[in-house]
Amino acid sequence: MEIIPILKTLDKKGVSLEIENTQIRLKGNIAQLSIEEKTFLKENKEKIIAYMIRKDTFYFFRDVLYFGHEELDTLDLNDLKYSGDIQRTISSVITRDISGTKYNEIKKFTQEHNITVQAVFLAVYRVLLYRYTGQKNTILFTNLLSTNEERTLYIKNTIEDKDTIENLIRKEDEAIHTASEEDQWKDLLADREKNKLLGEIVKTGMFFSYNSEKVYGKRFEDRGNSYIDVLVHDDQKQLNISIDCHPSYKHEQVQRLLEHLVNIINALPEILHTVLHEIDYMSEIENQIVEYLSHAESQALEDESLITKFEASFDIYFAKTAIDFEGKSLTYGDVKYLSDKVSHYISSYTKNEKSHIGICINKSEYFIPVLIGVIKSGNAYVIIDPFIPEERKKSLLEDINCKLIFDEVQLQDFLEKIEEIVPVEQNQDISQQDHVYLMCTSGSTGKPKVAINTHKGFLNLLEWYKNDIGINENDKVGIISNISFDLTQKNYFAPLLAGATIYLENTGLYDIPSFISKNKITVANAAPAIFSSFTDEEYLVLNSLRKVIFGGEKIDPIIVKNLRNIAGEIKIYNSYGPSEASDVSSFYEINEENTNIFPVGKAIPKVKVYIMDHNYNVLPLGLKGEIVVGGIGVGLGYVNNANETDIRFYEHPKYGRLYRTGDLGRLMEDYNIEFLGRNDFQVKLRGNRVELQEIESAASNYSSNIRTVLANIVSYNSEQYIAVYYCSEMPISIAELKKYLMKYLPDYMVPTYYISLEEFPLTPNGKIDRKALPEVSFKDTIQTEYIEAKDDIEIKIRKIWAALLNLEELQISTNANFFEIGGTSLKLLQLVKEINQLPEIKKEVTPVNIFEFPQISKLAAHLKGDKVTSDNNKSIEESINTIDETLSILNNFPTE
């Protein structure tokens, strides 16, 4: 039972709760309570008291502070603070003066409009805080000017979307008068606890003094550990404005706050009728810094096309090896020959009309020439992973409307006819705005979205990759990510523009160190999670690497240290970018190890990366906002999805076409961008881009009995997983639910935990309270009948499972499925390594074996040589692809 449902049950029975001191008192017909209810009340006394106190506090804010039915915003000023330990020990005071003409203008303005300077300054300060945080319903403190006794007033005001400074000043004046009335003061004076609570929650405001020394009363004797006070003194000649703040606030941030405040004040009364979100409070120099920040434009603007670039490279490196697939190699001349033939083969289907071509083939030496052939034909390719669920594939194909699906059958047909195909010069008029490839991404409506990328954006990306990362003809570039991933695309083409050799393999991707070592790979582009699973011995064989480009998730400093230990001259980069804007928008060369934060850097050439508020205003240094991408890399939107295109893409009058990533970030003091996570329900799990609403939509469609579904990322045993919380009219089989979801969702989006609730916990304003959802436990996984280990091998394998999954050995049935009780592909790699170290094992275990036999009993039987039938319907190829898909990360995730 949960607190909210039990309280509702008591209420229906005519029983109510009251809190007195540290006791719960029951009122009403107590005889109706069941033993279970009485036990619950007794055992959860402290939780119930805490809940009732919080509830009372909330209504205090609503009623006493005149918020009506609006939700209170506790002002978030954390962006102005140091992270971690406080780095200063004493507070600092920063001061600015407003004098002369500006002083006289302000005084004249207040007199003509019959308002106080206090109302003007509070309004200006509230505007600035709104622009900093986006919060509209906040409380500021000020002092009561109508009495000699020092009193602190708490001023509530609400900012409306169409408010101007003039509107807000008048509302502020009214709010000050309302808060000055005796009733509110008496209420706070009588309840010191509530007054103290206000002082702890309301962190900032303004104090005023006139014609006297700058003394601001008792407020400063006990301000807690998070105050920021604006002090205004008027000596009838000038206004002296100071900020006194707790040492936890950064000096440079507070200094900018004061400068921005003064900038707005100085702009009065010219901006009186300006809408609040359009007011420019930054200086011209500051605007230039935050608006046009990027790496040096290292590549000149060119009119050359991608095809022209390919042809030039094919001619220069004609006899050199371009592609190596498991020992089968193609020269640059071979790639030119094959891609020309593919181009004409494709054109025979499209009749030279530009269209989309679906590529649904496995890795081979022909894979890249096919992609280049599609581009040469004037069409755009979209790679459709052969092993994604059929329903998802069907949904994608319906949206894309491909002219041709180039699958394995089509590839064989092409190879059989290749000698008959006679390339002739094609008159393809390919513009820089034409589609070059489509990228499938997760969708909030339950259907994937398909992003369109252009020739100009993609060519710019490839030129950056070749020039700024620095790929040359001596490099060996290893493809260690899934063929359909966003990050993989540049690795197919940029090396060919540089004269390098590309290495691919279908097997051994679960043993990436061996792949790198065997082929002496020099450049690798991957997610950090891949490297996090390597052992010390495996790192030792990576010494051929000279460049590693990471992206998609936080980088563990240990990975950087390990790579530097085995290859001292290695260059390591962090990169970032959305699928909708040509994959990479910014990058950062990592030169430090003793840090937990690696920025995503600055924009690549001809791309702009901004930190903006929800009104597309650029934010100052240090403030958290949405990462918005502009410049040459921004794509054309989504295929047949005008609504989502309108939501994410925007034509800005000043910055041009922009893409809203949905990611949060801030511009650091060194002008590099720090990535801070998502601002919506699109999250990442082990680097994969996951739209929680897509999971919820799929689960809701399983049964009409399911009333409410909520998907969430949860932590269990120091790992992150997807959990589904649901309310259902009738009991449902979570095993069947999972089987259903596997038809519609890729493996990495299928939940591990399934929690049935009678009712969802709600916030006081009626929304689902995600923070109050129950924690997951082992019982929320798909359970099987417990079967004890029957021999030494089963016992040892179970012991390995228990250590990896952080479970008790007796919790694990030998009939349980590794992937249904918390196993992930990263843990799979560790599992394989540890099992192979057991002396009893006579044959090597591969990850494919675990997919075939995910139960201890069947795996042990297989290892002993017994004949065992797999319950897993996946083919070996599909299992390898699943490993690749999960480990290579970055599939359609917008933060490379």
Short mmCIF file of C-alpha atoms in Angstrom, two decimals, residues 16 33 44 88 122 136 152 223 268 363 430 467 499 519 545 572 580 595 690 700 762 786 821:
data_model
loop_
_atom_site.label_atom_id
_atom_site.label_comp_id
_atom_site.label_asym_id
_atom_site.label_seq_id
_atom_site.Cartn_x
_atom_site.Cartn_y
_atom_site.Cartn_z
CA SER A 16 -9.44 11.40 8.95
CA LEU A 33 -10.44 0.11 9.92
CA ASN A 44 4.50 4.08 8.36
CA ARG A 88 35.34 30.68 -1.24
CA LEU A 122 11.74 44.65 -8.21
CA LYS A 136 7.26 32.77 -14.02
CA THR A 152 10.95 41.59 5.38
CA ARG A 223 20.55 34.51 6.09
CA LEU A 268 14.39 52.40 -19.19
CA LYS A 363 28.17 -5.67 -43.82
CA ILE A 430 22.36 17.48 -57.61
CA ASN A 467 40.74 18.04 -41.76
CA GLY A 499 43.03 8.16 -48.94
CA ASN A 519 44.12 -4.77 -38.30
CA LEU A 545 45.36 3.76 -32.06
CA ILE A 572 41.13 11.76 -27.77
CA GLU A 580 18.79 16.05 -37.47
CA THR A 595 38.28 15.74 -14.09
CA VAL A 690 15.26 6.43 -25.98
CA SER A 700 -0.71 1.06 -23.82
CA LEU A 762 0.34 12.50 -7.56
CA TYR A 786 13.03 -21.33 -8.73
CA ILE A 821 16.78 -10.20 -14.53
#
